[in-house]
PDB file of C-alpha atoms in Angstrom:
ATOM      1  CA  MET E  92       0.000   0.000   0.000  1.00 36.00           C
ATOM      2  CA  ALA E  93       1.579   3.309  -1.094  1.00 36.00           C
ATOM      3  CA  LEU E  94       1.294   6.242   1.268  1.00 35.00           C
ATOM      4  CA  SER E  95       2.102   9.867   0.616  1.00 36.00           C
ATOM      5  CA  CYS E  96       5.657  10.841   1.515  1.00 40.00           C
ATOM      6  CA  GLN E  97       4.159  13.605   3.658  1.00 45.00           C
ATOM      7  CA  ALA E  98       4.438  13.036   7.425  1.00 47.00           C
ATOM      8  CA  GLN E  99       1.396  11.187   8.672  1.00 57.00           C
ATOM      9  CA  GLN E 100      -0.506  11.642  11.864  1.00 58.00           C
ATOM     10  CA  VAL E 101      -1.975   8.488  13.406  1.00 57.00           C
ATOM     11  CA  VAL E 102      -4.796   8.874  15.888  1.00 51.00           C
ATOM     12  CA  GLN E 103      -6.525   6.008  17.625  1.00 50.00           C
ATOM     13  CA  GLY E 104      -9.972   6.293  19.192  1.00 50.00           C
ATOM     14  CA  PRO E 105     -10.556   6.046  22.939  1.00 51.00           C
ATOM     15  CA  GLY E 106     -11.423   2.356  22.810  1.00 50.00           C
ATOM     16  CA  GLY E 107      -8.725   1.515  20.284  1.00 57.00           C
ATOM     17  CA  ASP E 108     -11.470   0.629  17.784  1.00 83.00           C
ATOM     18  CA  LEU E 109     -10.107   2.323  14.651  1.00 94.00           C
ATOM     19  CA  LYS E 110      -7.019   4.261  13.604  1.00 95.00           C
ATOM     20  CA  ILE E 111      -7.212   7.395  11.493  1.00 96.00           C
ATOM     21  CA  VAL E 112      -4.073   8.216   9.519  1.00 96.00           C
ATOM     22  CA  VAL E 113      -3.958  11.728   8.067  1.00 96.00           C
ATOM     23  CA  VAL E 114      -2.439  11.157   4.632  1.00 96.00           C
ATOM     24  CA  GLN E 115      -2.774  14.700   3.278  1.00 96.00           C
ATOM     25  CA  GLY E 116      -3.800  18.073   4.675  1.00 96.00           C
ATOM     26  CA  GLU E 117      -2.082  18.226   8.090  1.00 96.00           C
ATOM     27  CA  GLY E 118      -0.271  21.569   8.533  1.00 95.00           C
ATOM     28  CA  ALA E 119      -1.403  22.837   5.128  1.00 95.00           C
ATOM     29  CA  LEU E 120      -1.415  26.554   4.268  1.00 95.00           C
ATOM     30  CA  ASN E 121      -4.522  27.583   2.319  1.00 95.00           C
ATOM     31  CA  ASN E 122      -4.460  30.690   0.112  1.00 95.00           C
ATOM     32  CA  ILE E 123      -7.458  32.886   0.948  1.00 94.00           C
ATOM     33  CA  ARG E 124      -6.697  35.296  -1.907  1.00 93.00           C
ATOM     34  CA  THR E 125      -7.031  32.623  -4.600  1.00 93.00           C
ATOM     35  CA  ARG E 126      -9.407  30.450  -2.524  1.00 92.00           C
ATOM     36  CA  SER E 127      -7.179  27.394  -3.001  1.00 92.00           C
ATOM     37  CA  ALA E 128      -6.869  24.715  -0.353  1.00 92.00           C
ATOM     38  CA  ALA E 129      -4.997  21.507   0.249  1.00 86.00           C
ATOM     39  CA  PRO E 130      -7.048  18.317  -0.196  1.00 89.00           C
ATOM     40  CA  LEU E 131      -7.993  16.376   2.918  1.00 96.00           C
ATOM     41  CA  ILE E 132      -7.229  12.646   2.734  1.00 97.00           C
ATOM     42  CA  VAL E 133      -7.351  10.169   5.618  1.00 97.00           C
ATOM     43  CA  GLU E 134      -6.917   6.430   5.855  1.00 97.00           C
ATOM     44  CA  VAL E 135      -8.964   4.348   8.297  1.00 97.00           C
ATOM     45  CA  ARG E 136      -7.396   1.151   9.699  1.00 96.00           C
ATOM     46  CA  ASP E 137      -8.552  -1.528  12.121  1.00 94.00           C
ATOM     47  CA  THR E 138      -6.688  -2.805  15.190  1.00 91.00           C
ATOM     48  CA  SER E 139      -4.767  -5.214  12.929  1.00 92.00           C
ATOM     49  CA  ASP E 140      -3.581  -2.198  10.891  1.00 93.00           C
ATOM     50  CA  LYS E 141      -5.614  -3.297   7.853  1.00 95.00           C
ATOM     51  CA  PRO E 142      -7.612  -0.780   5.773  1.00 97.00           C
ATOM     52  CA  VAL E 143     -11.301  -0.507   6.685  1.00 97.00           C
ATOM     53  CA  ILE E 144     -13.468  -0.533   3.558  1.00 97.00           C
ATOM     54  CA  GLY E 145     -16.788   1.357   3.530  1.00 97.00           C
ATOM     55  CA  ALA E 146     -16.249   3.272   6.793  1.00 97.00           C
ATOM     56  CA  GLU E 147     -18.182   6.528   7.094  1.00 98.00           C
ATOM     57  CA  VAL E 148     -15.831   9.493   7.547  1.00 98.00           C
ATOM     58  CA  VAL E 149     -17.165  12.931   8.528  1.00 98.00           C
ATOM     59  CA  PHE E 150     -14.985  16.024   8.020  1.00 98.00           C
ATOM     60  CA  GLN E 151     -16.232  18.941  10.154  1.00 98.00           C
ATOM     61  CA  LEU E 152     -15.041  22.537   9.708  1.00 97.00           C
ATOM     62  CA  PRO E 153     -15.252  25.172  12.488  1.00 97.00           C
ATOM     63  CA  PRO E 154     -18.537  27.129  12.607  1.00 95.00           C
ATOM     64  CA  ALA E 155     -16.814  30.552  12.839  1.00 95.00           C
ATOM     65  CA  GLY E 156     -13.406  32.182  12.436  1.00 96.00           C
ATOM     66  CA  PRO E 157     -10.727  30.892  10.075  1.00 97.00           C
ATOM     67  CA  GLY E 158     -11.872  27.813   8.176  1.00 96.00           C
ATOM     68  CA  GLY E 159     -13.943  27.412   5.061  1.00 96.00           C
ATOM     69  CA  VAL E 160     -16.796  25.543   3.418  1.00 96.00           C
ATOM     70  CA  PHE E 161     -17.357  22.430   1.358  1.00 96.00           C
ATOM     71  CA  ASN E 162     -19.049  22.907  -2.022  1.00 93.00           C
ATOM     72  CA  GLY E 163     -19.872  26.567  -1.422  1.00 90.00           C
ATOM     73  CA  TRP E 164     -21.855  26.403   1.833  1.00 91.00           C
ATOM     74  CA  MET E 165     -21.538  23.214   3.926  1.00 95.00           C
ATOM     75  CA  ARG E 166     -19.493  22.961   7.151  1.00 96.00           C
ATOM     76  CA  THR E 167     -19.418  19.135   7.078  1.00 97.00           C
ATOM     77  CA  GLN E 168     -18.768  16.560   4.406  1.00 97.00           C
ATOM     78  CA  THR E 169     -19.262  12.801   4.633  1.00 97.00           C
ATOM     79  CA  ALA E 170     -17.251  10.325   2.571  1.00 97.00           C
ATOM     80  CA  ARG E 171     -16.847   6.529   2.472  1.00 97.00           C
ATOM     81  CA  THR E 172     -13.495   4.785   2.541  1.00 97.00           C
ATOM     82  CA  ASN E 173     -12.400   2.969  -0.620  1.00 97.00           C
ATOM     83  CA  THR E 174     -10.629  -0.394  -0.949  1.00 96.00           C
ATOM     84  CA  GLU E 175      -7.439   1.179   0.456  1.00 97.00           C
ATOM     85  CA  GLY E 176      -9.361   2.502   3.459  1.00 97.00           C
ATOM     86  CA  ARG E 177      -9.005   6.069   2.198  1.00 98.00           C
ATOM     87  CA  ALA E 178     -11.572   8.846   2.262  1.00 98.00           C
ATOM     88  CA  GLU E 179     -11.135  12.336   0.894  1.00 96.00           C
ATOM     89  CA  THR E 180     -13.028  15.583   0.611  1.00 96.00           C
ATOM     90  CA  ASN E 181     -13.919  17.563  -2.470  1.00 93.00           C
ATOM     91  CA  GLY E 182     -14.942  21.162  -2.951  1.00 94.00           C
ATOM     92  CA  PHE E 183     -13.151  22.577   0.118  1.00 96.00           C
ATOM     93  CA  THR E 184     -12.669  26.348  -0.149  1.00 96.00           C
ATOM     94  CA  PRO E 185     -11.028  28.456   2.580  1.00 96.00           C
ATOM     95  CA  ASN E 186     -12.925  31.494   3.832  1.00 95.00           C
ATOM     96  CA  ASP E 187     -11.395  34.988   3.910  1.00 94.00           C
ATOM     97  CA  GLU E 188     -10.289  34.882   7.561  1.00 96.00           C
ATOM     98  CA  ALA E 189      -6.566  34.351   8.087  1.00 96.00           C
ATOM     99  CA  GLY E 190      -5.430  32.141  10.936  1.00 96.00           C
ATOM    100  CA  ARG E 191      -5.043  28.615  12.237  1.00 97.00           C
ATOM    101  CA  PHE E 192      -8.007  26.228  12.553  1.00 97.00           C
ATOM    102  CA  ASN E 193      -8.805  22.564  13.191  1.00 98.00           C
ATOM    103  CA  ILE E 194     -10.879  20.159  11.099  1.00 97.00           C
ATOM    104  CA  LYS E 195     -12.478  17.361  13.123  1.00 97.00           C
ATOM    105  CA  VAL E 196     -12.487  13.963  11.411  1.00 97.00           C
ATOM    106  CA  THR E 197     -14.703  11.154  12.717  1.00 97.00           C
ATOM    107  CA  ALA E 198     -14.623   7.621  11.282  1.00 97.00           C
ATOM    108  CA  THR E 199     -17.326   5.026  12.001  1.00 96.00           C
ATOM    109  CA  SER E 200     -17.569   1.405  10.911  1.00 95.00           C
ATOM    110  CA  GLY E 201     -20.323  -0.649  12.517  1.00 93.00           C
ATOM    111  CA  ASN E 202     -20.038  -0.027  16.268  1.00 92.00           C
ATOM    112  CA  LYS E 203     -16.385   1.065  16.052  1.00 94.00           C
ATOM    113  CA  SER E 204     -15.346   4.682  15.813  1.00 93.00           C
ATOM    114  CA  SER E 205     -12.474   7.106  16.195  1.00 94.00           C
ATOM    115  CA  SER E 206     -11.775  10.788  15.677  1.00 94.00           C
ATOM    116  CA  ALA E 207      -8.801  12.942  14.733  1.00 96.00           C
ATOM    117  CA  ILE E 208      -7.935  16.599  14.209  1.00 96.00           C
ATOM    118  CA  ILE E 209      -6.352  18.046  11.070  1.00 97.00           C
ATOM    119  CA  SER E 210      -4.724  21.458  11.673  1.00 97.00           C
ATOM    120  CA  GLN E 211      -4.486  23.960   8.823  1.00 96.00           C
ATOM    121  CA  THR E 212      -3.870  27.686   8.390  1.00 96.00           C
ATOM    122  CA  ASN E 213      -5.515  30.199   6.087  1.00 95.00           C
ATOM    123  CA  THR E 214      -2.992  32.740   4.811  1.00 95.00           C
ATOM    124  CA  PRO E 215      -3.446  35.861   2.662  1.00 92.00           C
ATOM    125  CA  SER E 216      -1.080  34.356   0.081  1.00 77.00           C
ATOM    126  CA  GLY E 217       1.866  32.062  -0.265  1.00 51.00           C
ATOM    127  CA  THR E 218       0.595  28.623  -1.142  1.00 47.00           C
ATOM    128  CA  GLY E 219      -0.014  26.806  -4.340  1.00 43.00           C
ATOM    129  CA  GLY E 220      -3.055  25.056  -2.914  1.00 44.00           C
ATOM    130  CA  ASN E 221      -1.103  21.865  -2.293  1.00 45.00           C
ATOM    131  CA  GLY E 222      -0.077  22.803   1.226  1.00 43.00           C
ATOM    132  CA  LYS E 223       3.506  23.643   0.250  1.00 47.00           C
ATOM    133  CA  GLN E 224       4.927  27.123   0.565  1.00 45.00           C
ATOM    134  CA  VAL E 225       5.593  28.864  -2.763  1.00 39.00           C
ATOM    135  CA  LYS E 226       7.787  31.962  -3.025  1.00 39.00           C
ATOM    136  CA  SER E 227       6.260  34.370  -5.484  1.00 38.00           C
ATOM    137  CA  LYS E 228       8.397  36.727  -7.573  1.00 39.00           C
ATOM    138  CA  HIS E 229       5.120  38.286  -8.715  1.00 41.00           C
ATOM    139  CA  ASN E 230       4.360  39.537  -5.171  1.00 43.00           C
ATOM    140  CA  LEU E 231       7.823  41.140  -4.856  1.00 43.00           C
ATOM    141  CA  LEU E 232       7.448  42.826  -8.238  1.00 41.00           C
ATOM    142  CA  THR E 233       4.053  44.197  -7.208  1.00 43.00           C
ATOM    143  CA  VAL E 234       5.510  45.707  -4.027  1.00 41.00           C
ATOM    144  CA  VAL E 235       8.427  47.278  -5.930  1.00 40.00           C
ATOM    145  CA  LEU E 236       6.066  48.767  -8.516  1.00 41.00           C
ATOM    146  CA  LEU E 237       3.739  50.154  -5.837  1.00 44.00           C
ATOM    147  CA  VAL E 238       6.608  51.789  -3.931  1.00 45.00           C
ATOM    148  CA  GLY E 239       7.988  53.261  -7.164  1.00 49.00           C
ATOM    149  CA  ALA E 240       4.568  54.587  -8.180  1.00 49.00           C
ATOM    150  CA  ALA E 241       4.101  56.184  -4.745  1.00 54.00           C
ATOM    151  CA  GLY E 242       7.502  57.893  -5.043  1.00 55.00           C
ATOM    152  CA  LEU E 243       6.666  59.167  -8.524  1.00 52.00           C
ATOM    153  CA  ALA E 244       3.313  60.516  -7.340  1.00 53.00           C
ATOM    154  CA  GLY E 245       5.021  62.296  -4.424  1.00 57.00           C
ATOM    155  CA  GLY E 246       7.494  63.909  -6.818  1.00 56.00           C
ATOM    156  CA  ILE E 247       4.718  65.142  -9.088  1.00 55.00           C
ATOM    157  CA  VAL E 248       2.822  66.636  -6.144  1.00 53.00           C
ATOM    158  CA  ALA E 249       5.973  68.389  -4.887  1.00 57.00           C
ATOM    159  CA  ALA E 250       6.724  69.810  -8.344  1.00 58.00           C
ATOM    160  CA  THR E 251       3.231  71.184  -8.846  1.00 56.00           C
ATOM    161  CA  ARG E 252       2.899  72.602  -5.327  1.00 59.00           C
ATOM    162  CA  GLY E 253       5.847  74.986  -5.206  1.00 56.00           C
ATOM    163  CA  GLY E 254       8.580  72.417  -5.022  1.00 50.00           C
ATOM    164  CA  SER E 255      10.893  74.416  -7.372  1.00 53.00           C
ATOM    165  CA  SER E 256      14.498  75.271  -6.452  1.00 57.00           C
ATOM    166  CA  THR E 257      14.046  79.100  -6.571  1.00 60.00           C
ATOM    167  CA  PRO E 258      12.670  80.596  -3.361  1.00 61.00           C
ATOM    168  CA  PRO E 259       9.336  82.412  -3.635  1.00 62.00           C
ATOM    169  CA  THR E 260       9.424  86.232  -3.552  1.00 66.00           C
ATOM    170  CA  PRO E 261       8.288  87.665  -0.214  1.00 68.00           C
ATOM    171  CA  PRO E 262       4.986  89.562  -0.239  1.00 68.00           C
ATOM    172  CA  THR E 263       5.095  93.392  -0.414  1.00 67.00           C
ATOM    173  CA  PRO E 264       4.265  94.841   2.994  1.00 68.00           C
ATOM    174  CA  ILE E 265       1.234  97.119   3.313  1.00 67.00           C
ATOM    175  CA  THR E 266       1.606 100.168   5.525  1.00 64.00           C
ATOM    176  CA  VAL E 267      -1.112 102.460   6.856  1.00 65.00           C
ATOM    177  CA  THR E 268      -0.331 106.038   7.923  1.00 66.00           C
ATOM    178  CA  ALA E 269      -2.660 108.475   9.584  1.00 68.00           C
ATOM    179  CA  GLY E 270      -3.327 111.788   7.818  1.00 67.00           C
ATOM    180  CA  PRO E 271      -3.973 115.202   9.369  1.00 71.00           C
ATOM    181  CA  ILE E 272      -6.908 115.533  11.736  1.00 67.00           C
ATOM    182  CA  THR E 273      -9.389 118.244  10.879  1.00 65.00           C
ATOM    183  CA  ILE E 274     -12.404 119.372  12.876  1.00 71.00           C
ATOM    184  CA  GLY E 275     -15.221 121.122  11.180  1.00 69.00           C
ATOM    185  CA  GLY E 276     -18.981 121.631  11.139  1.00 69.00           C
ATOM    186  CA  PRO E 277     -21.605 119.201   9.978  1.00 70.00           C
ATOM    187  CA  ARG E 278     -21.509 118.207   6.374  1.00 64.00           C
TER     188      ARG E 278
END
């Protein structure tokens, strides 16, 4: 059985009924700007470490704060494990709130069950949607262009608002002098 080369998290239920192995999605960084997210894939195994076929797996997103939705509006998604014991989500989109959040995963097969937590983070940018950090030259170029444009705009404002090298001429003073005082009859 081939597993992803990504580090896996194994969680066993309180009674040791089932094991949930997080195959993909643990520690992923989701891009809220492009609304791209890492897929969530888990593998359900029995106490003999064999894949459990047909187990019901519920993925539950947080009701508020950083997180997202499945297929545009749902906070939970239910999937069945395949012949490898794997279940995965589809249609997961991060919301626009940056920060860390947990996805609760519950697996049930007959009267056996287990749960696990998958931790992810929504970031303003920086992922390719596969959970791996991507350095973007485009973002650096955008910052450089914005700083340059701001400097150019400041120069234009200074030039049009008296920013020349010759000092302005001082205003001509106005003086008031009193004339002779005369007293006379009514006019």
